[in-house]
PDB file of C-alpha atoms in Angstrom:
ATOM      1  CA  MET A   1      -8.067   9.533 -23.188  1.00 78.00           C
ATOM      2  CA  LYS A   2      -7.991   8.680 -19.489  1.00 89.00           C
ATOM      3  CA  PHE A   3      -5.106   7.399 -17.385  1.00 93.00           C
ATOM      4  CA  PRO A   4      -5.296   4.247 -15.254  1.00 93.00           C
ATOM      5  CA  ASP A   5      -5.825   4.419 -11.484  1.00 93.00           C
ATOM      6  CA  PRO A   6      -2.860   5.415  -9.255  1.00 91.00           C
ATOM      7  CA  ASP A   7      -1.975   1.838  -8.259  1.00 94.00           C
ATOM      8  CA  THR A   8      -1.810   0.759 -11.906  1.00 95.00           C
ATOM      9  CA  VAL A   9       0.347   3.781 -12.813  1.00 94.00           C
ATOM     10  CA  ARG A  10       2.696   3.055  -9.913  1.00 94.00           C
ATOM     11  CA  SER A  11       2.933  -0.611 -10.883  1.00 95.00           C
ATOM     12  CA  ALA A  12       3.726   0.277 -14.507  1.00 94.00           C
ATOM     13  CA  LEU A  13       6.464   2.709 -13.433  1.00 94.00           C
ATOM     14  CA  GLU A  14       7.997   0.154 -11.063  1.00 95.00           C
ATOM     15  CA  SER A  15       7.878  -2.537 -13.736  1.00 94.00           C
ATOM     16  CA  ALA A  16       9.917  -0.203 -15.957  1.00 91.00           C
ATOM     17  CA  GLY A  17      12.654  -0.068 -13.302  1.00 93.00           C
ATOM     18  CA  ASN A  18      11.690   3.145 -11.528  1.00 94.00           C
ATOM     19  CA  ASP A  19      11.919   3.761  -7.790  1.00 95.00           C
ATOM     20  CA  VAL A  20       8.578   5.558  -7.333  1.00 95.00           C
ATOM     21  CA  HIS A  21       8.520   8.254  -4.643  1.00 93.00           C
ATOM     22  CA  PHE A  22       5.195   9.870  -5.395  1.00 90.00           C
ATOM     23  CA  VAL A  23       2.262   9.389  -7.773  1.00 93.00           C
ATOM     24  CA  HIS A  24      -1.012  11.267  -8.047  1.00 92.00           C
ATOM     25  CA  VAL A  25      -3.764  10.799 -10.634  1.00 93.00           C
ATOM     26  CA  THR A  26      -6.637  13.281 -10.774  1.00 93.00           C
ATOM     27  CA  LYS A  27     -10.108  11.854 -10.226  1.00 92.00           C
ATOM     28  CA  ASP A  28     -11.057  12.565 -13.841  1.00 92.00           C
ATOM     29  CA  ARG A  29      -7.960  10.540 -14.877  1.00 93.00           C
ATOM     30  CA  LYS A  30      -6.745  13.382 -17.121  1.00 94.00           C
ATOM     31  CA  ILE A  31      -3.467  14.362 -15.382  1.00 94.00           C
ATOM     32  CA  VAL A  32      -0.725  12.343 -13.651  1.00 95.00           C
ATOM     33  CA  ILE A  33       2.246  13.604 -11.687  1.00 94.00           C
ATOM     34  CA  ALA A  34       5.055  11.319 -10.536  1.00 95.00           C
ATOM     35  CA  ARG A  35       8.464  11.667  -8.907  1.00 94.00           C
ATOM     36  CA  THR A  36      10.776   8.772  -9.702  1.00 96.00           C
ATOM     37  CA  THR A  37      14.409   7.703  -9.664  1.00 96.00           C
ATOM     38  CA  LYS A  38      15.930   5.441 -12.286  1.00 94.00           C
ATOM     39  CA  GLY A  39      19.443   4.397 -13.240  1.00 93.00           C
ATOM     40  CA  ALA A  40      20.936   5.119 -16.651  1.00 91.00           C
ATOM     41  CA  PHE A  41      19.165   3.185 -19.395  1.00 89.00           C
ATOM     42  CA  SER A  42      18.540   2.944 -23.134  1.00 88.00           C
ATOM     43  CA  ASP A  43      15.125   2.157 -24.529  1.00 86.00           C
ATOM     44  CA  ALA A  44      12.597   2.761 -27.274  1.00 86.00           C
ATOM     45  CA  VAL A  45      10.332   5.819 -27.166  1.00 82.00           C
ATOM     46  CA  VAL A  46       6.810   4.393 -27.299  1.00 83.00           C
ATOM     47  CA  PRO A  47       4.059   6.545 -28.891  1.00 83.00           C
ATOM     48  CA  LEU A  48       1.621   7.698 -26.211  1.00 85.00           C
ATOM     49  CA  PRO A  49      -1.531   9.857 -26.486  1.00 85.00           C
ATOM     50  CA  MET A  50      -0.379  12.446 -23.960  1.00 89.00           C
ATOM     51  CA  LEU A  51       1.895  15.439 -23.455  1.00 90.00           C
ATOM     52  CA  LEU A  52       4.833  14.635 -21.166  1.00 91.00           C
ATOM     53  CA  VAL A  53       6.887  17.253 -19.332  1.00 92.00           C
ATOM     54  CA  HIS A  54       9.976  15.915 -17.534  1.00 92.00           C
ATOM     55  CA  MET A  55      12.282  17.806 -15.182  1.00 92.00           C
ATOM     56  CA  CYS A  56      15.554  16.507 -13.742  1.00 91.00           C
ATOM     57  CA  VAL A  57      15.664  17.071  -9.967  1.00 90.00           C
ATOM     58  CA  THR A  58      18.949  15.377  -9.063  1.00 90.00           C
ATOM     59  CA  GLY A  59      21.537  13.402 -11.012  1.00 89.00           C
ATOM     60  CA  GLY A  60      21.977  13.849 -14.741  1.00 87.00           C
ATOM     61  CA  GLY A  61      24.670  13.353 -17.350  1.00 86.00           C
ATOM     62  CA  PRO A  62      24.763  12.570 -21.095  1.00 87.00           C
ATOM     63  CA  LEU A  63      21.312  12.351 -22.684  1.00 88.00           C
ATOM     64  CA  ARG A  64      20.547  11.233 -26.232  1.00 84.00           C
ATOM     65  CA  HIS A  65      16.976  11.263 -27.526  1.00 81.00           C
ATOM     66  CA  SER A  66      15.980  10.771 -31.139  1.00 81.00           C
ATOM     67  CA  SER A  67      12.314  10.442 -32.030  1.00 78.00           C
ATOM     68  CA  THR A  68       9.639  11.670 -34.414  1.00 74.00           C
ATOM     69  CA  PHE A  69       9.830  15.275 -33.228  1.00 67.00           C
ATOM     70  CA  VAL A  70      12.916  15.419 -31.035  1.00 68.00           C
ATOM     71  CA  HIS A  71      16.651  15.098 -31.782  1.00 72.00           C
ATOM     72  CA  ILE A  72      18.658  15.963 -28.697  1.00 78.00           C
ATOM     73  CA  GLU A  73      22.153  15.149 -27.497  1.00 79.00           C
ATOM     74  CA  GLU A  74      23.539  17.017 -24.519  1.00 79.00           C
ATOM     75  CA  ASP A  75      24.528  16.777 -20.866  1.00 80.00           C
ATOM     76  CA  ILE A  76      21.724  17.557 -18.424  1.00 85.00           C
ATOM     77  CA  SER A  77      21.641  18.478 -14.740  1.00 85.00           C
ATOM     78  CA  ALA A  78      19.113  19.521 -12.096  1.00 85.00           C
ATOM     79  CA  GLY A  79      16.551  21.941 -13.495  1.00 86.00           C
ATOM     80  CA  ALA A  80      16.735  20.669 -17.088  1.00 87.00           C
ATOM     81  CA  ILE A  81      13.260  20.360 -18.629  1.00 88.00           C
ATOM     82  CA  GLY A  82      12.244  18.336 -21.664  1.00 87.00           C
ATOM     83  CA  VAL A  83       8.958  17.926 -23.515  1.00 86.00           C
ATOM     84  CA  ILE A  84       7.750  14.818 -25.356  1.00 85.00           C
ATOM     85  CA  PRO A  85       4.644  15.416 -27.502  1.00 82.00           C
ATOM     86  CA  PRO A  86       1.936  12.835 -28.213  1.00 84.00           C
ATOM     87  CA  GLY A  87       2.821  10.183 -30.776  1.00 82.00           C
ATOM     88  CA  SER A  88       6.608  10.374 -30.412  1.00 82.00           C
ATOM     89  CA  LYS A  89       8.430   7.238 -31.619  1.00 84.00           C
ATOM     90  CA  GLY A  90      12.151   6.517 -31.564  1.00 85.00           C
ATOM     91  CA  GLU A  91      14.879   5.611 -29.116  1.00 87.00           C
ATOM     92  CA  GLY A  92      17.337   7.156 -26.717  1.00 86.00           C
ATOM     93  CA  HIS A  93      19.645   6.947 -23.735  1.00 88.00           C
ATOM     94  CA  TRP A  94      18.935   8.692 -20.446  1.00 90.00           C
ATOM     95  CA  PRO A  95      21.264   9.198 -17.470  1.00 91.00           C
ATOM     96  CA  GLN A  96      20.591   8.222 -13.880  1.00 93.00           C
ATOM     97  CA  MET A  97      18.393  10.848 -12.261  1.00 94.00           C
ATOM     98  CA  THR A  98      15.449  11.676 -10.058  1.00 94.00           C
ATOM     99  CA  ALA A  99      12.789  13.347 -12.167  1.00 95.00           C
ATOM    100  CA  ILE A 100       9.356  14.893 -11.818  1.00 95.00           C
ATOM    101  CA  THR A 101       7.043  14.054 -14.692  1.00 96.00           C
ATOM    102  CA  ILE A 102       3.656  15.528 -15.501  1.00 95.00           C
ATOM    103  CA  ALA A 103       1.545  13.630 -18.030  1.00 95.00           C
ATOM    104  CA  ILE A 104      -1.359  15.622 -19.454  1.00 94.00           C
ATOM    105  CA  SER A 105      -4.171  14.191 -21.539  1.00 92.00           C
ATOM    106  CA  VAL A 106      -4.386  15.796 -24.974  1.00 89.00           C
ATOM    107  CA  ASP A 107      -8.084  16.431 -24.249  1.00 88.00           C
ATOM    108  CA  VAL A 108      -7.157  18.799 -21.420  1.00 86.00           C
ATOM    109  CA  VAL A 109      -4.714  20.738 -23.596  1.00 85.00           C
ATOM    110  CA  ILE A 110      -7.159  21.050 -26.507  1.00 85.00           C
ATOM    111  CA  GLU A 111      -9.957  22.215 -24.192  1.00 81.00           C
ATOM    112  CA  SER A 112      -7.788  25.066 -22.936  1.00 76.00           C
ATOM    113  CA  PHE A 113      -5.592  25.970 -25.904  1.00 77.00           C
ATOM    114  CA  GLY A 114      -7.355  24.690 -29.033  1.00 80.00           C
ATOM    115  CA  GLU A 115      -6.154  22.353 -31.776  1.00 80.00           C
ATOM    116  CA  ALA A 116      -3.262  24.640 -32.816  1.00 78.00           C
ATOM    117  CA  TRP A 117      -1.283  24.039 -29.621  1.00 79.00           C
ATOM    118  CA  ALA A 118       0.708  21.092 -31.020  1.00 75.00           C
ATOM    119  CA  GLY A 119       2.269  22.967 -33.928  1.00 74.00           C
ATOM    120  CA  LYS A 120       3.189  25.901 -31.722  1.00 70.00           C
ATOM    121  CA  LEU A 121       4.794  23.635 -29.155  1.00 72.00           C
ATOM    122  CA  LYS A 122       6.802  21.674 -31.737  1.00 66.00           C
ATOM    123  CA  SER A 123       8.046  24.794 -33.479  1.00 59.00           C
ATOM    124  CA  LYS A 124       9.442  26.213 -30.244  1.00 57.00           C
ATOM    125  CA  LEU A 125      10.554  23.395 -28.006  1.00 57.00           C
ATOM    126  CA  MET A 126      11.002  20.114 -29.785  1.00 52.00           C
ATOM    127  CA  SER A 127      14.747  20.005 -30.370  1.00 54.00           C
ATOM    128  CA  GLN A 128      16.104  21.295 -27.107  1.00 69.00           C
ATOM    129  CA  ILE A 129      16.372  20.813 -23.392  1.00 78.00           C
ATOM    130  CA  PHE A 130      15.526  24.110 -21.751  1.00 77.00           C
ATOM    131  CA  ARG A 131      15.246  25.844 -18.401  1.00 77.00           C
ATOM    132  CA  ASP A 132      12.360  27.981 -17.206  1.00 77.00           C
ATOM    133  CA  PRO A 133      12.242  29.280 -13.588  1.00 77.00           C
ATOM    134  CA  LEU A 134       8.425  29.385 -13.460  1.00 77.00           C
ATOM    135  CA  VAL A 135       7.988  25.836 -14.814  1.00 83.00           C
ATOM    136  CA  GLU A 136      10.751  24.566 -12.521  1.00 83.00           C
ATOM    137  CA  ALA A 137       9.211  26.165  -9.410  1.00 82.00           C
ATOM    138  CA  THR A 138       5.742  24.854 -10.255  1.00 84.00           C
ATOM    139  CA  MET A 139       6.917  21.303 -10.889  1.00 87.00           C
ATOM    140  CA  LEU A 140       8.939  21.260  -7.666  1.00 85.00           C
ATOM    141  CA  ASP A 141       5.928  22.547  -5.749  1.00 84.00           C
ATOM    142  CA  VAL A 142       3.480  19.891  -6.981  1.00 85.00           C
ATOM    143  CA  GLY A 143       6.144  17.178  -7.231  1.00 87.00           C
ATOM    144  CA  TYR A 144       7.017  17.402  -3.549  1.00 83.00           C
ATOM    145  CA  THR A 145       3.492  17.766  -2.167  1.00 75.00           C
ATOM    146  CA  ARG A 146       2.769  15.155   0.485  1.00 65.00           C
ATOM    147  CA  ALA A 147       0.854  12.162  -0.841  1.00 59.00           C
ATOM    148  CA  GLY A 148      -2.867  12.649  -0.248  1.00 61.00           C
ATOM    149  CA  SER A 149      -2.644  16.416   0.277  1.00 70.00           C
ATOM    150  CA  ILE A 150      -2.474  17.591  -3.333  1.00 75.00           C
ATOM    151  CA  SER A 151      -5.822  18.757  -4.750  1.00 81.00           C
ATOM    152  CA  ASP A 152      -7.054  17.924  -8.229  1.00 85.00           C
ATOM    153  CA  VAL A 153      -7.878  21.602  -8.785  1.00 82.00           C
ATOM    154  CA  GLY A 154      -4.348  22.574  -7.819  1.00 82.00           C
ATOM    155  CA  LEU A 155      -2.774  19.992 -10.139  1.00 87.00           C
ATOM    156  CA  HIS A 156      -5.043  21.008 -13.039  1.00 85.00           C
ATOM    157  CA  TYR A 157      -4.064  24.628 -12.496  1.00 82.00           C
ATOM    158  CA  ALA A 158      -0.356  23.761 -12.329  1.00 86.00           C
ATOM    159  CA  ALA A 159      -0.513  21.629 -15.488  1.00 88.00           C
ATOM    160  CA  LEU A 160      -2.306  24.314 -17.518  1.00 84.00           C
ATOM    161  CA  MET A 161       0.044  27.011 -16.237  1.00 83.00           C
ATOM    162  CA  ILE A 162       3.018  24.919 -17.369  1.00 86.00           C
ATOM    163  CA  VAL A 163       1.531  24.383 -20.842  1.00 84.00           C
ATOM    164  CA  HIS A 164       0.714  28.088 -21.088  1.00 80.00           C
ATOM    165  CA  GLN A 165       4.299  28.955 -20.204  1.00 79.00           C
ATOM    166  CA  LEU A 166       5.664  26.451 -22.714  1.00 77.00           C
ATOM    167  CA  LEU A 167       3.488  27.807 -25.528  1.00 75.00           C
ATOM    168  CA  ASP A 168       4.068  31.489 -24.812  1.00 66.00           C
ATOM    169  CA  HIS A 169       7.665  31.364 -23.600  1.00 58.00           C
ATOM    170  CA  PRO A 170       9.911  33.149 -26.136  1.00 44.00           C
ATOM    171  CA  MET A 171      12.305  30.516 -27.459  1.00 43.00           C
ATOM    172  CA  GLU A 172      13.749  32.606 -30.261  1.00 41.00           C
ATOM    173  CA  LYS A 173      17.460  32.950 -30.888  1.00 42.00           C
ATOM    174  CA  SER A 174      19.371  35.324 -28.670  1.00 40.00           C
ATOM    175  CA  ASP A 175      21.451  38.161 -30.087  1.00 39.00           C
ATOM    176  CA  ALA A 176      24.537  35.998 -29.519  1.00 41.00           C
ATOM    177  CA  ASP A 177      23.031  33.152 -31.551  1.00 47.00           C
ATOM    178  CA  ARG A 178      22.269  35.495 -34.468  1.00 50.00           C
ATOM    179  CA  GLY A 179      25.971  36.323 -34.703  1.00 59.00           C
ATOM    180  CA  VAL A 180      27.237  32.733 -34.710  1.00 74.00           C
ATOM    181  CA  ILE A 181      30.032  32.123 -37.222  1.00 82.00           C
ATOM    182  CA  PRO A 182      29.361  28.935 -39.254  1.00 86.00           C
ATOM    183  CA  LEU A 183      31.989  26.199 -39.371  1.00 88.00           C
ATOM    184  CA  SER A 184      34.367  26.463 -42.317  1.00 88.00           C
ATOM    185  CA  ALA A 185      34.153  24.107 -45.292  1.00 88.00           C
ATOM    186  CA  ALA A 186      37.484  22.535 -44.292  1.00 89.00           C
ATOM    187  CA  THR A 187      36.193  21.811 -40.780  1.00 91.00           C
ATOM    188  CA  LEU A 188      32.983  20.316 -42.172  1.00 92.00           C
ATOM    189  CA  ASP A 189      35.100  18.078 -44.401  1.00 93.00           C
ATOM    190  CA  ARG A 190      36.919  16.772 -41.315  1.00 93.00           C
ATOM    191  CA  ILE A 191      33.614  16.138 -39.543  1.00 94.00           C
ATOM    192  CA  ASN A 192      32.198  14.323 -42.564  1.00 94.00           C
ATOM    193  CA  ALA A 193      35.321  12.135 -42.744  1.00 95.00           C
ATOM    194  CA  LEU A 194      34.894  11.271 -39.044  1.00 95.00           C
ATOM    195  CA  LEU A 195      31.229  10.370 -39.531  1.00 94.00           C
ATOM    196  CA  ASP A 196      31.852   8.297 -42.654  1.00 94.00           C
ATOM    197  CA  ALA A 197      34.626   6.336 -40.936  1.00 95.00           C
ATOM    198  CA  ASN A 198      32.304   5.531 -38.022  1.00 94.00           C
ATOM    199  CA  ILE A 199      28.975   5.146 -39.807  1.00 94.00           C
ATOM    200  CA  ASP A 200      28.293   1.869 -37.947  1.00 91.00           C
ATOM    201  CA  ARG A 201      28.271   3.408 -34.479  1.00 88.00           C
ATOM    202  CA  HIS A 202      27.109   6.469 -32.565  1.00 83.00           C
ATOM    203  CA  VAL A 203      29.518   9.409 -32.818  1.00 86.00           C
ATOM    204  CA  SER A 204      28.949  11.850 -29.968  1.00 83.00           C
ATOM    205  CA  VAL A 205      28.848  15.611 -30.336  1.00 81.00           C
ATOM    206  CA  SER A 206      31.902  15.750 -28.055  1.00 82.00           C
ATOM    207  CA  GLU A 207      33.900  13.642 -30.556  1.00 89.00           C
ATOM    208  CA  MET A 208      32.848  15.914 -33.414  1.00 90.00           C
ATOM    209  CA  ALA A 209      33.759  19.004 -31.401  1.00 89.00           C
ATOM    210  CA  GLU A 210      37.178  17.548 -30.597  1.00 91.00           C
ATOM    211  CA  THR A 211      37.767  16.889 -34.301  1.00 93.00           C
ATOM    212  CA  ALA A 212      36.780  20.487 -35.053  1.00 92.00           C
ATOM    213  CA  GLY A 213      39.065  21.763 -32.286  1.00 90.00           C
ATOM    214  CA  ILE A 214      36.429  23.876 -30.510  1.00 86.00           C
ATOM    215  CA  SER A 215      34.283  23.517 -27.401  1.00 82.00           C
ATOM    216  CA  ARG A 216      31.213  21.308 -27.508  1.00 75.00           C
ATOM    217  CA  HIS A 217      28.813  24.207 -26.871  1.00 70.00           C
ATOM    218  CA  HIS A 218      30.225  26.448 -29.596  1.00 80.00           C
ATOM    219  CA  PHE A 219      30.558  23.507 -31.978  1.00 85.00           C
ATOM    220  CA  SER A 220      26.828  22.673 -31.875  1.00 81.00           C
ATOM    221  CA  ARG A 221      25.816  26.272 -32.563  1.00 80.00           C
ATOM    222  CA  ARG A 222      28.364  26.775 -35.339  1.00 86.00           C
ATOM    223  CA  PHE A 223      27.544  23.383 -36.896  1.00 88.00           C
ATOM    224  CA  LYS A 224      23.841  24.231 -37.082  1.00 83.00           C
ATOM    225  CA  ALA A 225      24.669  27.655 -38.516  1.00 84.00           C
ATOM    226  CA  ALA A 226      26.679  25.940 -41.267  1.00 88.00           C
ATOM    227  CA  THR A 227      24.331  23.045 -42.090  1.00 87.00           C
ATOM    228  CA  GLY A 228      20.877  24.013 -40.836  1.00 80.00           C
ATOM    229  CA  HIS A 229      20.779  20.833 -38.746  1.00 78.00           C
ATOM    230  CA  SER A 230      21.922  19.798 -35.292  1.00 77.00           C
ATOM    231  CA  PRO A 231      24.942  17.437 -35.308  1.00 83.00           C
ATOM    232  CA  LEU A 232      22.724  14.466 -34.397  1.00 77.00           C
ATOM    233  CA  GLN A 233      20.138  15.239 -37.090  1.00 77.00           C
ATOM    234  CA  PHE A 234      22.924  15.597 -39.656  1.00 87.00           C
ATOM    235  CA  PHE A 235      24.555  12.291 -38.684  1.00 87.00           C
ATOM    236  CA  ILE A 236      21.234  10.428 -38.848  1.00 86.00           C
ATOM    237  CA  ARG A 237      20.626  11.791 -42.350  1.00 87.00           C
ATOM    238  CA  ARG A 238      24.145  10.743 -43.383  1.00 91.00           C
ATOM    239  CA  LYS A 239      23.528   7.242 -42.017  1.00 92.00           C
ATOM    240  CA  LEU A 240      20.285   7.000 -43.990  1.00 91.00           C
ATOM    241  CA  ASP A 241      21.963   8.150 -47.202  1.00 92.00           C
ATOM    242  CA  TYR A 242      24.669   5.518 -46.679  1.00 94.00           C
ATOM    243  CA  ALA A 243      21.973   2.897 -46.001  1.00 93.00           C
ATOM    244  CA  ALA A 244      20.267   3.814 -49.270  1.00 92.00           C
ATOM    245  CA  ALA A 245      23.549   3.296 -51.118  1.00 91.00           C
ATOM    246  CA  LEU A 246      23.965  -0.143 -49.523  1.00 92.00           C
ATOM    247  CA  LEU A 247      20.436  -1.155 -50.521  1.00 90.00           C
ATOM    248  CA  GLU A 248      21.015   0.014 -54.079  1.00 86.00           C
ATOM    249  CA  GLN A 249      24.405  -1.659 -54.505  1.00 85.00           C
ATOM    250  CA  SER A 250      23.713  -5.038 -52.846  1.00 79.00           C
ATOM    251  CA  GLU A 251      20.868  -7.081 -54.293  1.00 76.00           C
ATOM    252  CA  GLY A 252      20.740  -9.753 -51.581  1.00 79.00           C
ATOM    253  CA  ILE A 253      21.198  -7.560 -48.514  1.00 84.00           C
ATOM    254  CA  ASP A 254      18.300  -7.416 -46.039  1.00 89.00           C
ATOM    255  CA  VAL A 255      16.970  -4.405 -44.128  1.00 91.00           C
ATOM    256  CA  THR A 256      18.082  -5.674 -40.712  1.00 91.00           C
ATOM    257  CA  THR A 257      21.673  -6.045 -41.903  1.00 93.00           C
ATOM    258  CA  VAL A 258      21.651  -2.563 -43.432  1.00 93.00           C
ATOM    259  CA  ALA A 259      20.232  -1.097 -40.219  1.00 91.00           C
ATOM    260  CA  GLN A 260      23.025  -2.721 -38.203  1.00 91.00           C
ATOM    261  CA  ASP A 261      25.684  -1.648 -40.718  1.00 93.00           C
ATOM    262  CA  VAL A 262      24.746   2.000 -40.191  1.00 92.00           C
ATOM    263  CA  GLY A 263      24.453   1.748 -36.409  1.00 88.00           C
ATOM    264  CA  PHE A 264      20.702   1.340 -35.845  1.00 83.00           C
ATOM    265  CA  ALA A 265      20.102  -1.297 -33.162  1.00 75.00           C
ATOM    266  CA  ASN A 266      16.334  -1.047 -33.667  1.00 79.00           C
ATOM    267  CA  THR A 267      15.223  -2.090 -37.172  1.00 85.00           C
ATOM    268  CA  SER A 268      11.726  -0.650 -36.685  1.00 81.00           C
ATOM    269  CA  TYR A 269      13.133   2.763 -35.817  1.00 77.00           C
ATOM    270  CA  PHE A 270      15.506   2.564 -38.795  1.00 87.00           C
ATOM    271  CA  THR A 271      12.555   1.816 -41.093  1.00 87.00           C
ATOM    272  CA  ARG A 272      10.558   4.766 -39.717  1.00 82.00           C
ATOM    273  CA  ALA A 273      13.519   7.125 -40.041  1.00 84.00           C
ATOM    274  CA  PHE A 274      14.222   5.899 -43.596  1.00 89.00           C
ATOM    275  CA  ARG A 275      10.586   6.394 -44.624  1.00 86.00           C
ATOM    276  CA  GLN A 276      10.556   9.872 -43.094  1.00 80.00           C
ATOM    277  CA  HIS A 277      13.746  10.800 -44.988  1.00 84.00           C
ATOM    278  CA  PHE A 278      13.016   9.195 -48.392  1.00 87.00           C
ATOM    279  CA  GLY A 279       9.224   8.928 -48.392  1.00 86.00           C
ATOM    280  CA  LEU A 280       9.383   5.132 -48.860  1.00 89.00           C
ATOM    281  CA  SER A 281      10.196   2.165 -46.648  1.00 90.00           C
ATOM    282  CA  PRO A 282      13.644   0.590 -47.230  1.00 91.00           C
ATOM    283  CA  ARG A 283      12.127  -2.442 -48.993  1.00 90.00           C
ATOM    284  CA  VAL A 284       9.910  -0.380 -51.281  1.00 90.00           C
ATOM    285  CA  TRP A 285      12.758   2.053 -51.975  1.00 87.00           C
ATOM    286  CA  LYS A 286      15.072  -0.855 -52.916  1.00 88.00           C
ATOM    287  CA  THR A 287      12.402  -2.330 -55.206  1.00 87.00           C
ATOM    288  CA  GLU A 288      11.926   1.002 -56.954  1.00 85.00           C
ATOM    289  CA  GLN A 289      15.685   1.414 -57.456  1.00 81.00           C
ATOM    290  CA  MET A 290      15.960  -2.082 -58.944  1.00 76.00           C
ATOM    291  CA  ARG A 291      13.089  -1.377 -61.336  1.00 78.00           C
ATOM    292  CA  ALA A 292      14.705   1.867 -62.417  1.00 73.00           C
ATOM    293  CA  ALA A 293      18.023   0.097 -62.991  1.00 69.00           C
ATOM    294  CA  ASP A 294      16.332  -2.626 -65.057  1.00 67.00           C
ATOM    295  CA  SER A 295      14.554  -0.014 -67.195  1.00 68.00           C
ATOM    296  CA  SER A 296      17.782   1.841 -67.866  1.00 65.00           C
ATOM    297  CA  ARG A 297      19.481  -1.369 -69.051  1.00 63.00           C
ATOM    298  CA  ARG A 298      16.782  -2.116 -71.617  1.00 59.00           C
TER     299      ARG A 298
END
């Protein structure tokens, strides 16, 4: 795929509410770099055929991002780096910040790293915001180059170096993470009670940590050690299980109402998440449950 010309890219960014400081598109239309500022906002994550690498330069705050490959909820600050792979769909909330973004055509990545790059990237980086001094320095360098003075060769080199670092950077657990003590069953019961009582809204990790009586950072690590899922992933699954129960118990209820009852503002995202969790869309799942119930009554 090829990106639009620089004026079209700038116009699209400005239409989305960004203050655009800098945009450069390579002549082959395969790589874009932009530096923008935008206020806090919530929006859908639209599937795009490109690899996106974002880095917060200034600003920051609470970030929530839930999509096909990524489930993140944490506070970010300058230097925080996030990756969005091609085809991501979902929704999220982002804080006010100035960010540098590099968009790389999948063609460029495949040419340099082969078809296996996507699986390697997802397995290492998809559920975390991370920091990497080499990636940070490179993005700052190209992101603050004077307009008109950046070379296409230089940007290509920078983009491929960043991808190489992302793919080869060791993201394994530290020795401290290996020794994390899982949350107790009693604490998990308290968390589950909190989630069930607030199934119709978003419960933050900070609220869960407060209920558990430990710091937010230690809570997330100990929660994942106990459940195998991040707090956000776990809560989404619990919402979907509750939604399935509503669909099964109420014959006349519609999917939009169920989505709202379990705190999904976007019905399309709810349907995708439900299908990913149960293997069927909510409507098909409800139909199958009704058929099974009818058969059991005969």
